[in-house]
Amino acid sequence: MWTDRHRTRHEKRLKDTVLQASLDEVARFLERADPPVSPDATPARRVLAGIAWHLRVGCGWRALPAAFPPWRTVYGWFRRWIEKGLFEALMRSLARVQRRRCGRRTGPRLAIIDTQSVKCIGVRGPRGYDGAKKLVGRKRVALVDAEGHVLALAVVPANVQDRDTLLALDDGKEQWPSLRLAIFDGAFTAERCQGWCNLHGMRHRVVEKQPDQKGFVVLERRWLVERTFGWFSHWGGLLRERAGRLDVATGRLACVASLMAASALNNPS
């Protein structure tokens, strides 16, 4: 039998692993946005704790410790919240709060866009071969602001060229009509990238490496999105793509981005 002492120990370890994110605040948002119908429903706080454990440790859903609710309950709520778009809505809301804390306007004007290719574990679902990175998996597309706060996310098969991934950000970009300038790396020099920016009312700017550059050099603005990808790498569940569906894979990223934003707001450095 699992006692309250065991649950407290797991909760304490979980708080350490999610960088002391305020799970209570995130759970309250989820309960307000999607109130449980039954009074006997599992509290959102316990469900969110199981989701955070799964994403941080990288275990399978069936391997959740017994201190958390049954894995089917946790996974069922997780899929429900993803389908309702709650994690992405929370991610945008927290990004606005973070910008206010940094002394910026809530509506960003600068966007930095880049991709990251990661391997897939043996699950069903779309994937592809990335010839540049020499891996079979998927490609994550991130749109961040001038502070590195995540504004929009998408996941596509890894065989999709970088210049063709922008279409996956259409829905996310529409949530930020204030954006006026997009910064890319050299993989986004195609005319259709500039056309995508024009369609969304943004100017297109490419920051490339210098021809005589040797070794590592910090490039203007581009390091911000790379840092964001580095933050994701601290979560064991994101080191490999585990979801069978692309929308679930995107929801996993949005959930982690929300937890990281909540942690940053509650633990300012």
PDB file of C-alpha atoms in Angstrom:
ATOM      1  CA  MET A   1       0.000   0.000   0.000  1.00  0.00           C
ATOM      2  CA  TRP A   2       1.166   3.481  -0.868  1.00  0.00           C
ATOM      3  CA  THR A   3       0.921   5.799   2.115  1.00  0.00           C
ATOM      4  CA  ASP A   4       0.839   9.589   2.281  1.00  0.00           C
ATOM      5  CA  ARG A   5       4.528   9.464   3.139  1.00  0.00           C
ATOM      6  CA  HIS A   6       5.316   7.749  -0.179  1.00  0.00           C
ATOM      7  CA  ARG A   7       3.176  10.246  -2.081  1.00  0.00           C
ATOM      8  CA  THR A   8       4.891  13.156  -0.356  1.00  0.00           C
ATOM      9  CA  ARG A   9       8.280  11.744  -1.286  1.00  0.00           C
ATOM     10  CA  HIS A  10       7.311  11.414  -4.937  1.00  0.00           C
ATOM     11  CA  GLU A  11       5.745  14.880  -4.944  1.00  0.00           C
ATOM     12  CA  LYS A  12       8.941  16.357  -3.489  1.00  0.00           C
ATOM     13  CA  ARG A  13      11.080  14.605  -6.083  1.00  0.00           C
ATOM     14  CA  LEU A  14       8.737  15.759  -8.825  1.00  0.00           C
ATOM     15  CA  LYS A  15       9.002  19.377  -7.698  1.00  0.00           C
ATOM     16  CA  ASP A  16      12.772  19.076  -7.874  1.00  0.00           C
ATOM     17  CA  THR A  17      12.706  17.568 -11.358  1.00  0.00           C
ATOM     18  CA  VAL A  18      10.360  20.161 -12.877  1.00  0.00           C
ATOM     19  CA  LEU A  19      12.510  22.953 -11.495  1.00  0.00           C
ATOM     20  CA  GLN A  20       9.966  23.764  -8.783  1.00  0.00           C
ATOM     21  CA  ALA A  21       7.245  24.716 -11.253  1.00  0.00           C
ATOM     22  CA  SER A  22       3.985  25.818  -9.670  1.00  0.00           C
ATOM     23  CA  LEU A  23       1.825  22.806 -10.486  1.00  0.00           C
ATOM     24  CA  ASP A  24      -0.985  24.223  -8.336  1.00  0.00           C
ATOM     25  CA  GLU A  25      -1.354  27.300 -10.533  1.00  0.00           C
ATOM     26  CA  VAL A  26      -1.266  25.307 -13.760  1.00  0.00           C
ATOM     27  CA  ALA A  27      -3.794  22.841 -12.346  1.00  0.00           C
ATOM     28  CA  ARG A  28      -6.129  25.695 -11.388  1.00  0.00           C
ATOM     29  CA  PHE A  29      -5.986  27.007 -14.954  1.00  0.00           C
ATOM     30  CA  LEU A  30      -6.861  23.564 -16.329  1.00  0.00           C
ATOM     31  CA  GLU A  31      -9.752  23.153 -13.889  1.00  0.00           C
ATOM     32  CA  ARG A  32     -11.163  26.564 -14.827  1.00  0.00           C
ATOM     33  CA  ALA A  33     -10.789  25.923 -18.554  1.00  0.00           C
ATOM     34  CA  ASP A  34     -12.152  22.358 -18.416  1.00  0.00           C
ATOM     35  CA  PRO A  35     -14.158  21.790 -15.207  1.00  0.00           C
ATOM     36  CA  PRO A  36     -14.693  18.121 -14.329  1.00  0.00           C
ATOM     37  CA  VAL A  37     -18.259  16.917 -14.775  1.00  0.00           C
ATOM     38  CA  SER A  38     -18.217  14.415 -11.929  1.00  0.00           C
ATOM     39  CA  PRO A  39     -17.489  15.472  -8.338  1.00  0.00           C
ATOM     40  CA  ASP A  40     -15.526  12.217  -7.966  1.00  0.00           C
ATOM     41  CA  ALA A  41     -13.161  13.049 -10.829  1.00  0.00           C
ATOM     42  CA  THR A  42      -9.443  12.823 -10.145  1.00  0.00           C
ATOM     43  CA  PRO A  43      -8.097  16.261  -9.126  1.00  0.00           C
ATOM     44  CA  ALA A  44      -6.274  18.035 -11.931  1.00  0.00           C
ATOM     45  CA  ARG A  45      -3.330  18.617  -9.597  1.00  0.00           C
ATOM     46  CA  ARG A  46      -2.659  14.882  -9.251  1.00  0.00           C
ATOM     47  CA  VAL A  47      -3.159  14.284 -12.969  1.00  0.00           C
ATOM     48  CA  LEU A  48      -0.769  17.107 -13.844  1.00  0.00           C
ATOM     49  CA  ALA A  49       1.807  15.709 -11.422  1.00  0.00           C
ATOM     50  CA  GLY A  50       1.701  12.378 -13.280  1.00  0.00           C
ATOM     51  CA  ILE A  51       2.029  14.125 -16.655  1.00  0.00           C
ATOM     52  CA  ALA A  52       5.001  16.156 -15.419  1.00  0.00           C
ATOM     53  CA  TRP A  53       6.664  13.011 -14.087  1.00  0.00           C
ATOM     54  CA  HIS A  54       6.199  11.241 -17.405  1.00  0.00           C
ATOM     55  CA  LEU A  55       7.628  14.159 -19.372  1.00  0.00           C
ATOM     56  CA  ARG A  56      10.523  14.848 -17.023  1.00  0.00           C
ATOM     57  CA  VAL A  57      11.695  11.286 -16.394  1.00  0.00           C
ATOM     58  CA  GLY A  58      10.901   9.920 -19.837  1.00  0.00           C
ATOM     59  CA  CYS A  59       9.160   6.766 -18.638  1.00  0.00           C
ATOM     60  CA  GLY A  60       6.294   5.078 -20.441  1.00  0.00           C
ATOM     61  CA  TRP A  61       2.756   5.840 -19.361  1.00  0.00           C
ATOM     62  CA  ARG A  62       2.386   2.345 -17.941  1.00  0.00           C
ATOM     63  CA  ALA A  63       5.505   2.889 -15.829  1.00  0.00           C
ATOM     64  CA  LEU A  64       4.029   5.734 -13.772  1.00  0.00           C
ATOM     65  CA  PRO A  65       4.695   5.123 -10.039  1.00  0.00           C
ATOM     66  CA  ALA A  66       1.735   3.898  -8.033  1.00  0.00           C
ATOM     67  CA  ALA A  67       1.710   7.174  -6.095  1.00  0.00           C
ATOM     68  CA  PHE A  68       0.104   8.822  -9.116  1.00  0.00           C
ATOM     69  CA  PRO A  69      -3.386   8.120 -10.496  1.00  0.00           C
ATOM     70  CA  PRO A  70      -3.779   5.146 -12.875  1.00  0.00           C
ATOM     71  CA  TRP A  71      -1.928   5.739 -16.127  1.00  0.00           C
ATOM     72  CA  ARG A  72      -5.108   5.478 -18.199  1.00  0.00           C
ATOM     73  CA  THR A  73      -6.638   8.294 -16.157  1.00  0.00           C
ATOM     74  CA  VAL A  74      -3.555  10.475 -16.513  1.00  0.00           C
ATOM     75  CA  TYR A  75      -3.214   9.797 -20.241  1.00  0.00           C
ATOM     76  CA  GLY A  76      -6.937  10.297 -20.841  1.00  0.00           C
ATOM     77  CA  TRP A  77      -6.924  13.753 -19.261  1.00  0.00           C
ATOM     78  CA  PHE A  78      -3.691  14.584 -21.070  1.00  0.00           C
ATOM     79  CA  ARG A  79      -5.225  13.782 -24.475  1.00  0.00           C
ATOM     80  CA  ARG A  80      -8.407  15.658 -23.554  1.00  0.00           C
ATOM     81  CA  TRP A  81      -6.486  18.811 -22.634  1.00  0.00           C
ATOM     82  CA  ILE A  82      -4.391  18.567 -25.799  1.00  0.00           C
ATOM     83  CA  GLU A  83      -7.462  18.224 -28.018  1.00  0.00           C
ATOM     84  CA  LYS A  84      -8.965  21.306 -26.375  1.00  0.00           C
ATOM     85  CA  GLY A  85      -5.726  23.227 -26.962  1.00  0.00           C
ATOM     86  CA  LEU A  86      -5.389  24.143 -23.286  1.00  0.00           C
ATOM     87  CA  PHE A  87      -1.629  23.730 -23.047  1.00  0.00           C
ATOM     88  CA  GLU A  88      -1.028  25.963 -26.061  1.00  0.00           C
ATOM     89  CA  ALA A  89      -3.442  28.569 -24.675  1.00  0.00           C
ATOM     90  CA  LEU A  90      -1.655  28.464 -21.311  1.00  0.00           C
ATOM     91  CA  MET A  91       1.727  28.698 -23.023  1.00  0.00           C
ATOM     92  CA  ARG A  92       0.664  31.908 -24.807  1.00  0.00           C
ATOM     93  CA  SER A  93      -0.858  33.379 -21.662  1.00  0.00           C
ATOM     94  CA  LEU A  94       2.299  32.735 -19.641  1.00  0.00           C
ATOM     95  CA  ALA A  95       4.446  34.176 -22.433  1.00  0.00           C
ATOM     96  CA  ARG A  96       2.499  37.456 -22.137  1.00  0.00           C
ATOM     97  CA  VAL A  97       3.003  37.464 -18.370  1.00  0.00           C
ATOM     98  CA  GLN A  98       6.722  36.806 -18.811  1.00  0.00           C
ATOM     99  CA  ARG A  99       7.011  39.686 -21.263  1.00  0.00           C
ATOM    100  CA  ARG A 100       5.328  42.058 -18.825  1.00  0.00           C
ATOM    101  CA  ARG A 101       7.737  40.960 -16.114  1.00  0.00           C
ATOM    102  CA  CYS A 102      10.639  41.739 -18.457  1.00  0.00           C
ATOM    103  CA  GLY A 103       9.251  45.244 -19.048  1.00  0.00           C
ATOM    104  CA  ARG A 104       8.067  44.512 -22.595  1.00  0.00           C
ATOM    105  CA  ARG A 105       4.713  44.878 -24.299  1.00  0.00           C
ATOM    106  CA  THR A 106       2.505  41.820 -24.273  1.00  0.00           C
ATOM    107  CA  GLY A 107       2.411  41.861 -28.079  1.00  0.00           C
ATOM    108  CA  PRO A 108       5.842  40.876 -29.450  1.00  0.00           C
ATOM    109  CA  ARG A 109       7.121  42.348 -32.709  1.00  0.00           C
ATOM    110  CA  LEU A 110      10.165  40.099 -33.255  1.00  0.00           C
ATOM    111  CA  ALA A 111      10.009  36.365 -33.981  1.00  0.00           C
ATOM    112  CA  ILE A 112      12.929  33.945 -34.202  1.00  0.00           C
ATOM    113  CA  ILE A 113      12.137  30.651 -35.960  1.00  0.00           C
ATOM    114  CA  ASP A 114      14.230  27.496 -36.179  1.00  0.00           C
ATOM    115  CA  THR A 115      13.912  23.703 -36.236  1.00  0.00           C
ATOM    116  CA  GLN A 116      15.296  20.773 -34.285  1.00  0.00           C
ATOM    117  CA  SER A 117      15.407  17.172 -35.525  1.00  0.00           C
ATOM    118  CA  VAL A 118      15.014  14.373 -32.969  1.00  0.00           C
ATOM    119  CA  LYS A 119      14.832  10.602 -33.226  1.00  0.00           C
ATOM    120  CA  CYS A 120      11.626   8.625 -32.785  1.00  0.00           C
ATOM    121  CA  ILE A 121      11.193   5.571 -30.612  1.00  0.00           C
ATOM    122  CA  GLY A 122       9.377   2.592 -32.103  1.00  0.00           C
ATOM    123  CA  VAL A 123       5.860   4.050 -32.253  1.00  0.00           C
ATOM    124  CA  ARG A 124       3.357   4.304 -35.055  1.00  0.00           C
ATOM    125  CA  GLY A 125       2.860   7.613 -36.749  1.00  0.00           C
ATOM    126  CA  PRO A 126       4.413   9.889 -39.372  1.00  0.00           C
ATOM    127  CA  ARG A 127       8.183  10.193 -39.405  1.00  0.00           C
ATOM    128  CA  GLY A 128      10.926  10.698 -41.959  1.00  0.00           C
ATOM    129  CA  TYR A 129      14.654  10.642 -42.636  1.00  0.00           C
ATOM    130  CA  ASP A 130      16.618  13.846 -42.160  1.00  0.00           C
ATOM    131  CA  GLY A 131      19.593  13.585 -44.514  1.00  0.00           C
ATOM    132  CA  ALA A 132      21.438  16.498 -42.907  1.00  0.00           C
ATOM    133  CA  LYS A 133      21.218  15.116 -39.356  1.00  0.00           C
ATOM    134  CA  LYS A 134      21.235  11.487 -40.516  1.00  0.00           C
ATOM    135  CA  LEU A 135      18.379  10.348 -38.330  1.00  0.00           C
ATOM    136  CA  VAL A 136      14.887   8.941 -38.635  1.00  0.00           C
ATOM    137  CA  GLY A 137      12.383  10.900 -36.637  1.00  0.00           C
ATOM    138  CA  ARG A 138      10.586  14.206 -36.542  1.00  0.00           C
ATOM    139  CA  LYS A 139      11.365  17.889 -36.762  1.00  0.00           C
ATOM    140  CA  ARG A 140      10.253  20.407 -34.156  1.00  0.00           C
ATOM    141  CA  VAL A 141       9.514  23.949 -35.275  1.00  0.00           C
ATOM    142  CA  ALA A 142       9.659  26.701 -32.663  1.00  0.00           C
ATOM    143  CA  LEU A 143       8.728  30.377 -32.831  1.00  0.00           C
ATOM    144  CA  VAL A 144      10.096  32.421 -29.912  1.00  0.00           C
ATOM    145  CA  ASP A 145      10.257  36.112 -29.053  1.00  0.00           C
ATOM    146  CA  ALA A 146      13.245  38.337 -28.294  1.00  0.00           C
ATOM    147  CA  GLU A 147      13.552  36.849 -24.792  1.00  0.00           C
ATOM    148  CA  GLY A 148      13.281  33.219 -25.897  1.00  0.00           C
ATOM    149  CA  HIS A 149       9.710  32.777 -24.635  1.00  0.00           C
ATOM    150  CA  VAL A 150       7.867  30.170 -26.675  1.00  0.00           C
ATOM    151  CA  LEU A 151       5.072  31.668 -28.774  1.00  0.00           C
ATOM    152  CA  ALA A 152       4.191  28.788 -31.109  1.00  0.00           C
ATOM    153  CA  LEU A 153       5.240  25.181 -31.716  1.00  0.00           C
ATOM    154  CA  ALA A 154       4.726  22.508 -34.345  1.00  0.00           C
ATOM    155  CA  VAL A 155       6.006  19.004 -35.127  1.00  0.00           C
ATOM    156  CA  VAL A 156       6.444  17.568 -38.637  1.00  0.00           C
ATOM    157  CA  PRO A 157       8.212  14.503 -40.083  1.00  0.00           C
ATOM    158  CA  ALA A 158      11.982  14.932 -40.228  1.00  0.00           C
ATOM    159  CA  ASN A 159      12.113  14.565 -44.021  1.00  0.00           C
ATOM    160  CA  VAL A 160      10.273  17.898 -44.425  1.00  0.00           C
ATOM    161  CA  GLN A 161      12.769  20.568 -45.482  1.00  0.00           C
ATOM    162  CA  ASP A 162      13.188  23.510 -43.124  1.00  0.00           C
ATOM    163  CA  ARG A 163      11.828  25.947 -45.707  1.00  0.00           C
ATOM    164  CA  ASP A 164       8.629  23.870 -45.905  1.00  0.00           C
ATOM    165  CA  THR A 165       7.988  23.701 -42.141  1.00  0.00           C
ATOM    166  CA  LEU A 166       6.624  27.242 -41.855  1.00  0.00           C
ATOM    167  CA  LEU A 167       3.155  26.174 -42.964  1.00  0.00           C
ATOM    168  CA  ALA A 168       2.887  24.159 -39.737  1.00  0.00           C
ATOM    169  CA  LEU A 169       3.152  27.433 -37.789  1.00  0.00           C
ATOM    170  CA  ASP A 170       0.164  29.082 -39.500  1.00  0.00           C
ATOM    171  CA  ASP A 171      -2.254  28.566 -36.606  1.00  0.00           C
ATOM    172  CA  GLY A 172       0.320  29.580 -34.014  1.00  0.00           C
ATOM    173  CA  LYS A 173       1.318  32.739 -35.892  1.00  0.00           C
ATOM    174  CA  GLU A 174      -2.301  33.875 -36.156  1.00  0.00           C
ATOM    175  CA  GLN A 175      -2.398  34.122 -32.358  1.00  0.00           C
ATOM    176  CA  TRP A 176       0.311  36.820 -32.492  1.00  0.00           C
ATOM    177  CA  PRO A 177      -0.802  39.462 -35.023  1.00  0.00           C
ATOM    178  CA  SER A 178       1.674  41.989 -33.587  1.00  0.00           C
ATOM    179  CA  LEU A 179       4.727  40.197 -35.050  1.00  0.00           C
ATOM    180  CA  ARG A 180       6.465  42.311 -37.695  1.00  0.00           C
ATOM    181  CA  LEU A 181       9.929  40.768 -38.225  1.00  0.00           C
ATOM    182  CA  ALA A 182      10.979  37.123 -38.501  1.00  0.00           C
ATOM    183  CA  ILE A 183      14.607  36.012 -38.188  1.00  0.00           C
ATOM    184  CA  PHE A 184      15.799  32.727 -39.710  1.00  0.00           C
ATOM    185  CA  ASP A 185      18.995  30.838 -40.432  1.00  0.00           C
ATOM    186  CA  GLY A 186      20.392  30.037 -43.850  1.00  0.00           C
ATOM    187  CA  ALA A 187      17.995  27.129 -44.416  1.00  0.00           C
ATOM    188  CA  PHE A 188      15.080  29.563 -44.868  1.00  0.00           C
ATOM    189  CA  THR A 189      16.368  31.588 -47.819  1.00  0.00           C
ATOM    190  CA  ALA A 190      13.814  30.212 -50.287  1.00  0.00           C
ATOM    191  CA  GLU A 191      11.328  32.593 -51.882  1.00  0.00           C
ATOM    192  CA  ARG A 192       8.409  30.719 -50.362  1.00  0.00           C
ATOM    193  CA  CYS A 193       9.784  31.565 -46.890  1.00  0.00           C
ATOM    194  CA  GLN A 194       9.680  35.230 -47.774  1.00  0.00           C
ATOM    195  CA  GLY A 195       6.228  34.731 -49.247  1.00  0.00           C
ATOM    196  CA  TRP A 196       5.050  33.098 -46.001  1.00  0.00           C
ATOM    197  CA  CYS A 197       6.300  36.089 -44.033  1.00  0.00           C
ATOM    198  CA  ASN A 198       4.621  38.532 -46.413  1.00  0.00           C
ATOM    199  CA  LEU A 199       1.367  36.593 -46.079  1.00  0.00           C
ATOM    200  CA  HIS A 200       1.516  37.017 -42.308  1.00  0.00           C
ATOM    201  CA  GLY A 201       2.539  40.685 -42.402  1.00  0.00           C
ATOM    202  CA  MET A 202       6.190  40.191 -41.423  1.00  0.00           C
ATOM    203  CA  ARG A 203       9.528  41.111 -42.885  1.00  0.00           C
ATOM    204  CA  HIS A 204      11.919  38.265 -43.684  1.00  0.00           C
ATOM    205  CA  ARG A 205      15.503  38.405 -42.431  1.00  0.00           C
ATOM    206  CA  VAL A 206      18.171  35.683 -42.628  1.00  0.00           C
ATOM    207  CA  VAL A 207      21.161  35.675 -40.250  1.00  0.00           C
ATOM    208  CA  GLU A 208      23.863  33.491 -41.772  1.00  0.00           C
ATOM    209  CA  LYS A 209      27.353  32.493 -40.731  1.00  0.00           C
ATOM    210  CA  GLN A 210      30.256  34.508 -42.067  1.00  0.00           C
ATOM    211  CA  PRO A 211      32.122  32.789 -44.950  1.00  0.00           C
ATOM    212  CA  ASP A 212      35.403  32.819 -43.002  1.00  0.00           C
ATOM    213  CA  GLN A 213      33.857  31.804 -39.684  1.00  0.00           C
ATOM    214  CA  LYS A 214      35.755  29.097 -37.773  1.00  0.00           C
ATOM    215  CA  GLY A 215      34.508  27.418 -34.640  1.00  0.00           C
ATOM    216  CA  PHE A 216      31.559  28.469 -32.539  1.00  0.00           C
ATOM    217  CA  VAL A 217      30.315  32.037 -32.890  1.00  0.00           C
ATOM    218  CA  VAL A 218      27.177  33.477 -31.291  1.00  0.00           C
ATOM    219  CA  LEU A 219      24.989  34.714 -34.124  1.00  0.00           C
ATOM    220  CA  GLU A 220      22.635  37.635 -33.660  1.00  0.00           C
ATOM    221  CA  ARG A 221      19.279  36.594 -32.191  1.00  0.00           C
ATOM    222  CA  ARG A 222      19.570  33.009 -33.414  1.00  0.00           C
ATOM    223  CA  TRP A 223      21.030  31.814 -30.116  1.00  0.00           C
ATOM    224  CA  LEU A 224      17.712  32.574 -28.407  1.00  0.00           C
ATOM    225  CA  VAL A 225      15.783  29.808 -30.130  1.00  0.00           C
ATOM    226  CA  GLU A 226      18.738  27.427 -29.735  1.00  0.00           C
ATOM    227  CA  ARG A 227      18.665  28.138 -26.003  1.00  0.00           C
ATOM    228  CA  THR A 228      14.967  27.284 -25.946  1.00  0.00           C
ATOM    229  CA  PHE A 229      15.678  23.935 -27.590  1.00  0.00           C
ATOM    230  CA  GLY A 230      18.369  23.453 -24.944  1.00  0.00           C
ATOM    231  CA  TRP A 231      15.768  23.988 -22.221  1.00  0.00           C
ATOM    232  CA  PHE A 232      13.680  21.211 -23.768  1.00  0.00           C
ATOM    233  CA  SER A 233      16.650  18.848 -23.603  1.00  0.00           C
ATOM    234  CA  HIS A 234      16.468  18.864 -19.794  1.00  0.00           C
ATOM    235  CA  TRP A 235      13.240  16.871 -20.030  1.00  0.00           C
ATOM    236  CA  GLY A 236      13.929  13.171 -20.500  1.00  0.00           C
ATOM    237  CA  GLY A 237      10.574  12.597 -22.161  1.00  0.00           C
ATOM    238  CA  LEU A 238      11.528  14.978 -24.991  1.00  0.00           C
ATOM    239  CA  LEU A 239      14.904  13.468 -25.859  1.00  0.00           C
ATOM    240  CA  ARG A 240      13.045  11.149 -28.252  1.00  0.00           C
ATOM    241  CA  GLU A 241       9.690  11.551 -29.953  1.00  0.00           C
ATOM    242  CA  ARG A 242       7.283   9.160 -28.258  1.00  0.00           C
ATOM    243  CA  ALA A 243       3.834  10.208 -29.475  1.00  0.00           C
ATOM    244  CA  GLY A 244       2.161   8.434 -32.362  1.00  0.00           C
ATOM    245  CA  ARG A 245       0.316  11.552 -33.548  1.00  0.00           C
ATOM    246  CA  LEU A 246       1.830  14.892 -34.484  1.00  0.00           C
ATOM    247  CA  ASP A 247      -0.765  16.902 -32.562  1.00  0.00           C
ATOM    248  CA  VAL A 248       0.024  14.940 -29.403  1.00  0.00           C
ATOM    249  CA  ALA A 249       3.748  15.496 -29.987  1.00  0.00           C
ATOM    250  CA  THR A 250       3.066  19.235 -30.251  1.00  0.00           C
ATOM    251  CA  GLY A 251       0.935  19.113 -27.117  1.00  0.00           C
ATOM    252  CA  ARG A 252       3.774  17.468 -25.197  1.00  0.00           C
ATOM    253  CA  LEU A 253       6.062  20.363 -26.124  1.00  0.00           C
ATOM    254  CA  ALA A 254       3.418  22.937 -25.210  1.00  0.00           C
ATOM    255  CA  CYS A 255       2.899  21.279 -21.828  1.00  0.00           C
ATOM    256  CA  VAL A 256       6.616  21.401 -21.064  1.00  0.00           C
ATOM    257  CA  ALA A 257       6.831  25.014 -22.273  1.00  0.00           C
ATOM    258  CA  SER A 258       3.972  25.913 -19.912  1.00  0.00           C
ATOM    259  CA  LEU A 259       5.609  24.175 -16.959  1.00  0.00           C
ATOM    260  CA  MET A 260       8.924  25.888 -17.673  1.00  0.00           C
ATOM    261  CA  ALA A 261       7.226  29.283 -17.937  1.00  0.00           C
ATOM    262  CA  ALA A 262       5.379  28.738 -14.661  1.00  0.00           C
ATOM    263  CA  SER A 263       8.632  27.721 -13.016  1.00  0.00           C
ATOM    264  CA  ALA A 264      10.416  30.832 -14.315  1.00  0.00           C
ATOM    265  CA  LEU A 265       7.663  33.115 -13.054  1.00  0.00           C
ATOM    266  CA  ASN A 266       7.683  31.560  -9.597  1.00  0.00           C
ATOM    267  CA  ASN A 267      11.477  31.346  -9.382  1.00  0.00           C
ATOM    268  CA  PRO A 268      12.894  34.463 -11.078  1.00  0.00           C
ATOM    269  CA  SER A 269      16.662  34.383 -11.421  1.00  0.00           C
TER     270      SER A 269
END
